[in-house]
C-alpha positions in Angstrom: 0.0 0.0 0.0 1.2 3.6 -0.8 1.9 5.6 2.4 -0.7 8.3 2.9 -1.8 10.9 5.4 -5.4 10.8 6.6 -7.2 14.1 7.3 -10.3 13.7 9.5 -11.9 17.1 9.2 -15.6 18.0 8.6 -14.9 21.5 7.4 -14.1 21.4 3.6 -12.1 24.6 3.6 -9.9 23.6 6.5 -9.6 20.2 5.0 -8.3 21.7 1.8 -5.6 23.6 3.7 -4.5 20.4 5.6 -4.4 18.4 2.4 -2.2 21.1 0.8 0.0 21.0 3.8 0.6 17.2 3.8 1.1 17.3 0.0 3.9 19.8 0.7 5.6 17.1 2.8 5.4 14.6 0.0 2.5 12.6 1.2 -0.7 11.6 -0.5 -3.6 13.2 1.4 -6.9 11.3 1.9 -9.9 13.2 3.4 -12.5 11.7 5.7 -15.4 14.1 6.7 -16.3 12.2 9.9 -14.9 9.5 12.2 -16.9 6.6 10.6 -15.6 7.6 7.1 -12.0 7.7 8.6 -12.5 4.2 9.9 -13.6 3.0 6.5 -10.6 4.5 4.8 -8.3 2.7 7.2 -10.1 -0.6 6.7 -9.6 -0.2 2.9 -6.1 1.1 2.8 -4.6 0.0 6.2 -3.3 2.5 8.7 -1.8 5.9 7.6 1.6 7.1 8.4 0.0 10.3 9.7 -3.4 11.1 11.0 -4.5 14.8 11.5 -7.8 14.8 13.2 -10.3 16.9 15.2 -11.8 15.5 18.4 -15.3 16.7 17.6 -16.2 14.5 14.6 -19.7 13.5 13.4 -20.8 9.9 13.8 -17.7 8.7 15.5 -15.8 11.2 17.7 -12.1 11.7 17.7 -11.5 9.9 21.0 -13.3 6.8 19.8 -11.5 7.0 16.4 -8.1 7.1 18.1 -9.0 4.3 20.5 -10.1 2.1 17.6 -7.0 3.0 15.6 -4.6 2.0 18.4 -6.3 -1.4 18.6 -5.0 -2.2 15.1 -1.7 -3.9 14.7 -0.8 -2.0 11.6 -1.3 1.4 13.3 1.6 1.2 15.8 3.8 3.6 13.7 1.0 6.0 12.8 1.8 9.6 13.9 -1.1 11.5 15.3 -1.6 15.3 15.3 -4.8 16.6 17.0 -6.1 20.1 15.9 -9.3 21.2 17.8 -11.0 24.4 18.8 -12.2 23.1 22.2 -9.8 23.7 25.0 -11.3 21.2 27.5 -11.3 18.4 24.9 -7.7 19.2 24.2 -6.8 19.1 27.9 -8.5 15.7 28.3 -6.8 14.4 25.2 -3.4 15.5 26.6 -4.2 13.5 29.8 -4.9 10.5 27.6 -2.1 11.1 25.0 -0.1 8.0 25.8 -3.1 5.7 25.6 -4.4 7.3 22.5 -0.9 7.6 20.8 -1.1 11.4 20.3 2.1 13.0 19.3 1.0 16.6 19.2 -2.1 18.7 20.3 -2.8 22.0 18.7 -5.5 24.7 19.1 -7.6 25.4 16.0 -6.4 29.0 16.4 -2.7 28.0 16.0 -1.0 29.8 13.1 -0.8 27.7 9.9 3.0 27.9 10.1 2.9 26.3 13.5 0.7 23.4 12.2 3.1 22.9 9.3 6.2 22.9 11.5 4.5 20.5 13.9 3.6 18.0 11.1 7.2 18.2 9.9 8.6 17.5 13.3 6.2 14.7 14.1 7.0 13.0 10.7 10.7 13.3 11.3 10.5 11.9 14.9 11.4 15.3 16.5 9.8 16.7 19.5 7.0 19.1 18.4 7.3 22.8 19.3 5.3 23.6 22.5 2.1 25.4 21.6 0.4 27.7 24.2 -3.3 27.1 24.6 -5.4 29.9 22.9 -8.1 30.3 25.5 -10.7 33.0 25.5 -9.4 36.1 27.4 -11.3 37.6 30.3 -11.7 40.8 28.2 -13.3 38.9 25.3 -15.7 37.2 27.7 -16.6 40.5 29.4 -17.4 42.0 26.0 -19.5 39.0 25.0 -21.6 39.2 28.2 -22.0 43.0 27.8 -23.3 42.4 24.3 -25.9 39.9 25.5 -27.0 42.4 28.2 -27.2 45.3 25.7 -29.4 43.2 23.4 -31.8 42.6 26.3 -32.3 39.0 25.3 -32.9 37.5 28.8 -36.3 38.1 30.2 -38.7 36.5 32.7 -41.6 36.1 30.3 -42.6 32.9 28.5 -40.5 32.0 25.4 -41.5 33.8 22.2 -44.0 31.8 20.1 -41.9 32.4 16.9 -38.7 31.0 18.6 -40.7 28.1 20.1 -41.9 27.3 16.6 -38.4 27.3 15.3 -37.0 24.9 17.9 -40.0 22.6 17.4 -39.3 22.5 13.6 -35.6 21.9 14.3 -36.4 18.9 16.5 -38.6 17.4 13.9 -36.1 18.1 11.1 -33.3 16.4 12.9 -35.5 13.6 14.3 -34.5 14.3 18.0 -36.7 14.8 21.1 -35.0 18.0 22.3 -34.0 21.3 20.6 -32.8 24.4 22.4 -32.0 28.0 21.7 -29.6 28.9 24.5 -27.8 31.9 25.8 -24.6 31.2 27.7 -24.3 33.7 30.6 -21.7 34.2 33.2 -22.6 31.3 35.5 -25.4 29.5 33.7 -27.0 28.7 30.3 -30.4 30.1 29.8 -33.0 28.6 27.4 -34.5 31.3 25.4 -36.6 28.7 23.6 -36.9 25.0 24.2 -38.8 21.9 23.3 -38.7 18.4 24.7 -37.0 19.2 28.1 -37.9 17.4 31.3 -40.3 19.5 33.5 -37.7 20.5 36.0 -35.3 21.9 33.4 -38.2 23.5 31.5 -39.3 25.2 34.7 -35.9 26.6 35.5 -35.1 27.4 31.9 -31.5 26.7 32.4 -28.6 24.8 34.0 -25.3 25.7 35.7 -22.8 26.7 33.0 -20.5 23.9 34.2 -23.1 21.4 33.0 -23.6 23.1 29.6 -22.4 21.4 26.5 -23.1 24.8 24.9 -20.4 26.4 27.0 -17.8 24.5 24.9 -19.4 25.8 21.7 -19.2 29.4 22.9 -15.6 28.9 24.1 -14.5 27.3 20.9 -16.6 29.5 18.6 -17.4 26.4 16.5 -20.0 23.7 16.1 -19.6 20.8 18.5 -21.0 17.3 18.0 -20.9 14.5 20.6 -22.3 11.4 19.0 -22.4 9.3 22.2 -22.0 11.3 25.4 -22.3 8.2 27.6 -18.9 7.0 26.3 -17.2 10.3 25.9 -14.2 10.9 28.2 -15.1 14.6 28.7 -18.9 14.3 29.0 -19.8 10.9 30.4 -19.7 12.2 34.0 -21.8 15.3 33.3 -24.9 15.3 35.5 -27.2 15.7 32.5 -25.6 12.6 31.0 -25.7 10.6 34.2 -29.4 11.4 34.6 -30.2 10.2 31.1 -31.2 13.6 29.8 -28.4 14.0 27.3 -27.2 10.9 25.4 -25.8 12.9 22.5 -25.5 16.5 21.4 -24.9 18.8 18.4 -24.8 22.5 18.7 -23.9 25.5 16.5 -22.8 28.9 17.7 -25.1 32.0 17.5 -22.6 34.4 16.0 -23.8 38.0 15.5 -22.7 40.0 12.5 -20.3 41.8 14.9 -18.6 38.5 15.8 -19.9 37.9 19.4 -21.1 34.4 20.3 -24.3 34.7 22.2 -25.1 31.0 22.7 -26.2 28.1 20.6 -28.8 26.4 18.6 -28.6 22.8 19.6 -30.2 19.4 19.3 -30.1 16.6 21.9 -31.1 12.9 22.0 -31.1 10.4 24.7 -29.5 7.9 22.3 -26.4 8.1 20.0 -26.8 10.8 17.5 -25.9 9.9 13.9 -25.9 13.3 12.2 -23.6 13.8 9.2 -21.6 16.7 8.0 -24.6 18.0 5.8 -26.8 18.0 8.9 -24.2 20.0 10.9 -23.9 22.5 8.0 -27.6 23.0 8.0 -27.6 23.5 11.8 -24.8 26.1 11.4 -26.7 27.9 8.7 -29.9 28.0 10.9 -27.9 29.3 13.9 -26.3 32.0 11.7 -29.8 33.2 10.6 -31.2 33.1 14.1 -28.3 35.2 15.4 -28.9 37.7 12.7 -32.6 37.9 13.5 -31.9 38.4 17.2 -29.5 41.2 16.3 -32.1 42.9 14.2 -34.8 42.5 16.8 -32.5 44.0 19.5 -32.1 47.1 17.4 -35.9 47.6 17.7 -35.8 47.7 21.5 -37.0 51.1 22.8 -34.1 51.6 25.2 -31.6 50.6 22.5 -33.3 53.0 19.9 -32.8 55.8 22.4 -29.1 55.1 22.9 -28.7 54.8 19.1 -30.3 58.2 18.6 -28.1 59.7 21.3 -25.0 58.3 19.8 -22.9 60.2 17.2 -22.9 58.8 13.7 -19.8 56.6 13.5 -17.1 57.9 11.1 -16.2 55.4 8.3 -12.4 54.8 8.3 -10.2 52.7 6.1 -10.1 50.0 8.9 -13.9 49.9 9.3 -14.5 49.9 5.6 -12.1 47.0 5.1 -13.6 45.1 8.0 -17.1 45.5 6.5 -15.9 44.4 3.1 -14.2 41.4 4.7 -17.5 40.3 6.2 -19.3 40.8 2.8 -16.9 38.7 0.7 -17.3 35.7 3.0 -20.9 35.2 1.7 -19.7 35.1 -2.0 -19.3 31.8 -3.8 -16.8 33.4 -6.2 -13.2 33.1 -5.2 -12.4 36.7 -4.0 -9.3 38.4 -2.5 -9.7 41.9 -0.9 -6.6 44.0 -1.5 -6.1 47.1 0.7 -4.6 50.4 -0.5 -0.9 49.9 -1.0 -1.3 46.5 -2.7 -1.8 44.8 0.7 -3.8 41.5 0.6 -6.3 42.0 3.5 -8.6 39.0 3.4 -9.9 36.3 1.2 -13.0 34.1 1.3 -13.3 30.4 1.6 -13.9 30.0 -2.1 -10.5 31.5 -2.9 -8.8 29.3 -0.3 -10.5 26.2 -1.7 -9.7 27.1 -5.4 -6.0 27.6 -4.7 -5.6 25.0 -2.0 -4.3 27.5 0.5 -5.5 28.1 4.1 -7.4 31.4 4.5 -5.0 32.7 7.1 -2.1 32.6 4.7 -3.3 35.5 2.7 -3.4 38.5 5.1 0.2 39.9 5.3 1.4 38.1 2.2 2.9 40.6 -0.3 0.8 40.9 -3.4 3.8 40.0 -5.6 4.2 36.8 -3.6 0.6 36.0 -4.1 1.0 36.4 -7.9 4.1 34.2 -7.9 2.2 31.5 -6.0 -0.6 31.5 -8.6 1.9 31.5 -11.4 3.4 28.4 -9.9 0.0 26.6 -10.3 -0.2 27.3 -14.0 0.0 24.7 -16.8 2.0 26.7 -19.3 4.8 24.4 -20.6 7.0 27.4 -21.5 6.6 29.0 -18.1 5.2 32.1 -19.7 1.8 33.3 -18.3 -0.1 36.5 -18.6 1.5 39.1 -16.2 -0.7 38.9 -13.1 -1.3 42.2 -11.5 -3.9 44.6 -10.1 -5.8 47.0 -12.2 -4.7 50.6 -12.8 -6.5 52.7 -10.3 -8.1 54.9 -13.0 -9.2 51.9 -15.1 -12.5 49.9 -15.1 -10.6 46.7 -14.3 -8.0 44.1 -15.4 -9.2 40.9 -17.1 -6.8 37.9 -17.8 -7.3 34.3 -18.7 -4.9 31.6 -17.6 -4.8 27.8 -17.2 -4.1 26.3 -13.7 -2.8 22.8 -13.3 -2.9 22.6 -9.5 -4.7 21.6 -7.3 -6.5 20.3 -10.4 -6.6 21.4 -14.1 -9.0 24.2 -15.1 -9.2 27.5 -17.0 -9.8 30.6 -14.9 -10.5 34.3 -15.4 -8.5 36.7 -13.3 -10.4 39.9 -12.7 -9.2 42.9 -10.6 -11.6 45.8 -10.0 -10.5 49.1 -8.2 -12.8 51.1 -6.0 -12.2 54.0 -3.6 -12.4 53.7 0.2 -11.3 56.2 3.0 -7.5 56.2 2.8 -7.0 55.2 -0.8 -8.1 52.7 -3.5 -8.8 49.1 -2.6 -9.4 46.3 -5.1 -11.4 43.1 -5.3 -9.6 40.4 -7.2 -11.8 37.5 -8.3 -10.7 34.2 -9.9 -13.6 32.6 -11.9 -13.6 29.1 -13.3 -14.4 28.9 -17.0 -15.9 26.3 -19.3 -17.4 23.0 -18.3 -16.9 23.4 -14.5 -20.0 22.6 -12.6 -21.3 25.1 -10.1 -20.8 24.4 -6.4 -24.5 23.3 -6.0 -24.1 20.7 -8.7 -20.9 19.4 -7.2 -22.5 19.1 -3.8 -25.5 17.4 -5.4 -23.1 14.9 -7.0 -22.1 13.9 -3.5 -25.7 13.3 -2.5 -27.3 11.8 -5.6 -26.0 8.9 -7.6 -25.6 10.1 -11.2 -26.5 6.7 -12.7 -29.6 5.7 -10.8 -30.8 9.0 -9.4 -31.0 7.4 -5.9 -29.3 8.7 -2.8 -25.6 7.9 -2.5 -24.3 5.7 0.3 -23.0 8.5 2.3 -26.2 10.5 2.3 -28.3 7.3 2.6 -26.4 6.0 5.5 -26.8 9.2 7.5 -30.6 9.2 6.9 -30.8 5.5 7.7 -29.1 5.9 11.0 -31.5 8.8 11.9 -34.5 6.7 11.0 -33.3 3.8 13.1 -33.0 6.2 16.1 -36.5 7.6 15.4 -38.0 4.2 15.3 -36.4 3.1 18.5 -37.7 6.2 20.3 -41.2 5.7 19.0 -41.2 1.9 19.7 -41.6 1.1 16.0 -39.9 -1.7 14.0 -37.4 -0.9 11.2 -36.5 -3.3 8.4 -33.8 -3.3 5.8 -33.9 -5.0 2.4 -30.7 -5.4 0.5 -31.0 -6.1 -3.2 -28.0 -7.3 -5.1 -27.8 -7.5 -8.9 -25.8 -10.8 -9.0 -25.9 -10.9 -12.8 -24.6 -7.4 -13.3 -21.0 -8.4 -14.0 -22.1 -11.0 -16.6 -24.3 -8.4 -18.4 -21.4 -6.0 -18.5 -19.1 -8.7 -20.1 -21.6 -10.2 -22.5 -23.7 -7.2 -23.5 -21.7 -4.2 -22.6 -21.7 -1.7 -19.8 -24.5 0.3 -21.3 -26.8 -2.7 -20.9 -25.5 -3.2 -17.3 -26.2 0.4 -16.5 -29.7 0.1 -17.9 -30.4 -3.0 -15.9 -29.3 -1.2 -12.7 -31.5 1.8 -13.5 -34.5 -0.5 -14.2 -34.2 -2.2 -10.8 -33.5 1.2 -9.1 -36.7 2.6 -10.7 -38.6 -0.5 -9.5 -37.4 0.0 -5.9 -37.7 3.7 -5.6 -40.9 4.5 -3.7 -41.8 0.9 -2.7 -41.5 1.8 1.0 -44.2 4.4 0.9 -43.7 7.9 2.4 -41.3 6.9 5.1 -39.2 4.4 3.1 -36.3 5.2 0.8 -33.8 3.5 -1.5 -30.0 4.0 -1.6 -27.4 2.9 -4.1 -25.3 1.2 -1.5 -22.3 0.0 -3.4 -21.7 -1.2 -7.0 -24.7 -3.4 -7.9 -26.2 -3.4 -4.4 -29.2 -1.3 -3.5 -30.6 -0.8 0.0 -34.3 -0.3 0.8 -35.0 1.2 4.2 -38.4 0.6 5.7 -38.9 2.5 8.9 -42.0 1.2 10.6 -42.0 -2.0 8.6 -42.3 -5.2 10.6 -40.7 -8.6 9.6 -43.9 -9.8 7.9 -44.3 -6.7 5.8 -40.6 -6.6 4.8 -40.6 -10.3 3.8 -43.8 -9.8 1.8 -42.2 -6.9 -0.1 -39.1 -9.1 -0.8 -41.3 -11.8 -2.2 -43.2 -9.3 -4.3 -40.0 -7.9 -5.7 -38.7 -11.4 -6.7 -42.0 -12.2 -8.4 -42.0 -8.9 -10.4 -38.3 -8.9 -11.3 -36.1 -11.2 -13.4 -35.2 -13.6 -10.5 -31.8 -14.7 -11.8 -30.8 -11.0 -12.0 -31.3 -10.1 -8.3 -30.7 -11.6 -4.9 -32.2 -10.2 -1.7 -31.7 -10.3 2.0 -33.8 -9.0 4.9 -32.6 -7.7 8.3 -34.6 -6.2 11.1 -33.3 -3.8 13.7 -33.1 -5.7 17.0 -33.4 -4.2 20.5 -30.6 -1.9 21.5 -28.3 -3.1 18.8 -25.9 -0.4 17.5 -27.1 0.9 14.1 -23.8 0.0 12.6 -24.3 -3.5 13.9 -27.6 -3.7 12.1 -26.0 -2.7 8.9 -23.2 -5.2 9.4 -25.7 -8.0 10.0 -27.6 -7.1 6.9 -24.4 -7.3 4.8 -23.6 -10.7 6.4 -27.0 -12.0 5.6 -26.6 -11.0 1.9 -23.0 -12.4 1.8 -24.2 -15.8 3.0 -27.1 -15.8 0.6 -24.7 -15.0 -2.3 -22.3 -17.7 -1.2 -25.1 -20.2 -1.0 -26.2 -19.2 -4.5 -22.7 -19.6 -5.9 -22.4 -23.0 -4.3 -25.7 -24.1 -5.9 -24.7 -22.9 -9.4 -21.1 -24.0 -9.4 -20.5 -27.4 -10.9 -19.5 -29.9 -8.3 
């Protein structure tokens, strides 16, 4: 097997930076968006030479991933670097570093050069440079609490109906019993809106801050997911976990447009929580919108209106103008670099970092000529001659150039620089736009969710939905059945009649299966010629009847089927493994019957 570095990181933009970093060390980088996906990569490729991982991973958390990895004989030489935003998780990991085989622990806020130097030292067997923890200062916390007070968000009245409706919809959307909109105060967390809480907590509308999972979100300023709190080394002794109120947690920060973290929008289950990266992204987006709405409502408070009228109109300076523009470009899907007067790169958005394969924090402070040299190094020109990359003349309407990039992947792009005046001089927006035949971001994301051949959900999307439905059925006391359908004759069709015929056969069966489970059921292209039909609420008799109906209506030699029912408190992954084992046995028996003896 080729040596590789495994990056376990849910955030695609940070992942791009880490992949670029390990590539600079001569390693192939392989990305896993959650802990379960990281385990699957290791099963397929054996253990990596380097693992860079967060501790707060969806589906399987970082502690569990590292424990599992160290149980493998081929992982004894794997070097591990942990990069996480959560100080208390990092402290606990340091206490367990020998058992977990951790070679270095870094804050998410560590400079990229520190991360790069740490990886180099770990790979070469040197002692990593000590990294001071980047904790929230007392001054930052004071400003945060003052902001909550000035917005007058805490009151003694009942929760607002609009916010109650929001958390109720969130709970339904994520198939969990509890959803909360919390404010993290000095010594407690306060529930501004809540659904599904036990009566005692609902009456108090809060808990001590020491108990609050949401405290970690505020401290880290990032989303936190704890798939199984009962086994988590940081949270398993939490009173809410011991009392059976919290079995799993996912929370996203309420970040105002001014950058203060007020609290969280979070979901809680009493059972393991199998949310995927797409679910967390949706939760983050909801939290961002709610924080913006709270900000707008606070401006309408009478006392605040009076203070605004009494205040002098703020003067727009170069610094404030650049800060406002920096916030604005973050919402753009087009790769954009903001250049301050004096040709100083000031900030870029995530799209630019992703397109060039460079972490976002590399751009501020980089000389513009150095930026141009970096882009020139990514070009595909065999002669080494490329259009002269530069900013536009300040009196012009803009500079437009076309060039071909080879790295991180081949594509043609348009370089566009546009000048505009701000206090203190002329700034420029530099955009790099992909040309010709490149799918928009929405289409690329859809390709990860929908199988292009059959139109069914992909395995990654389907597995996340399946695990949520299993959890829902368990809470509601309903059965849940799985039907695996394998096109055993697919390979033979491809060989004898061509791949077009094989693709058509697979589409025909997919079309037959799609929708057979009614409104709650769904079908997934699981792998190759295997499709999975999930039947939440379907009992064993109904699932078996569906299987027999399918065999009667389909060319029997073409498909083979296997049924598995969710049993008791069996782990959802165990149910999937048992379904696969059932199908494997059935296929082996079929081969034995059809192979000449």
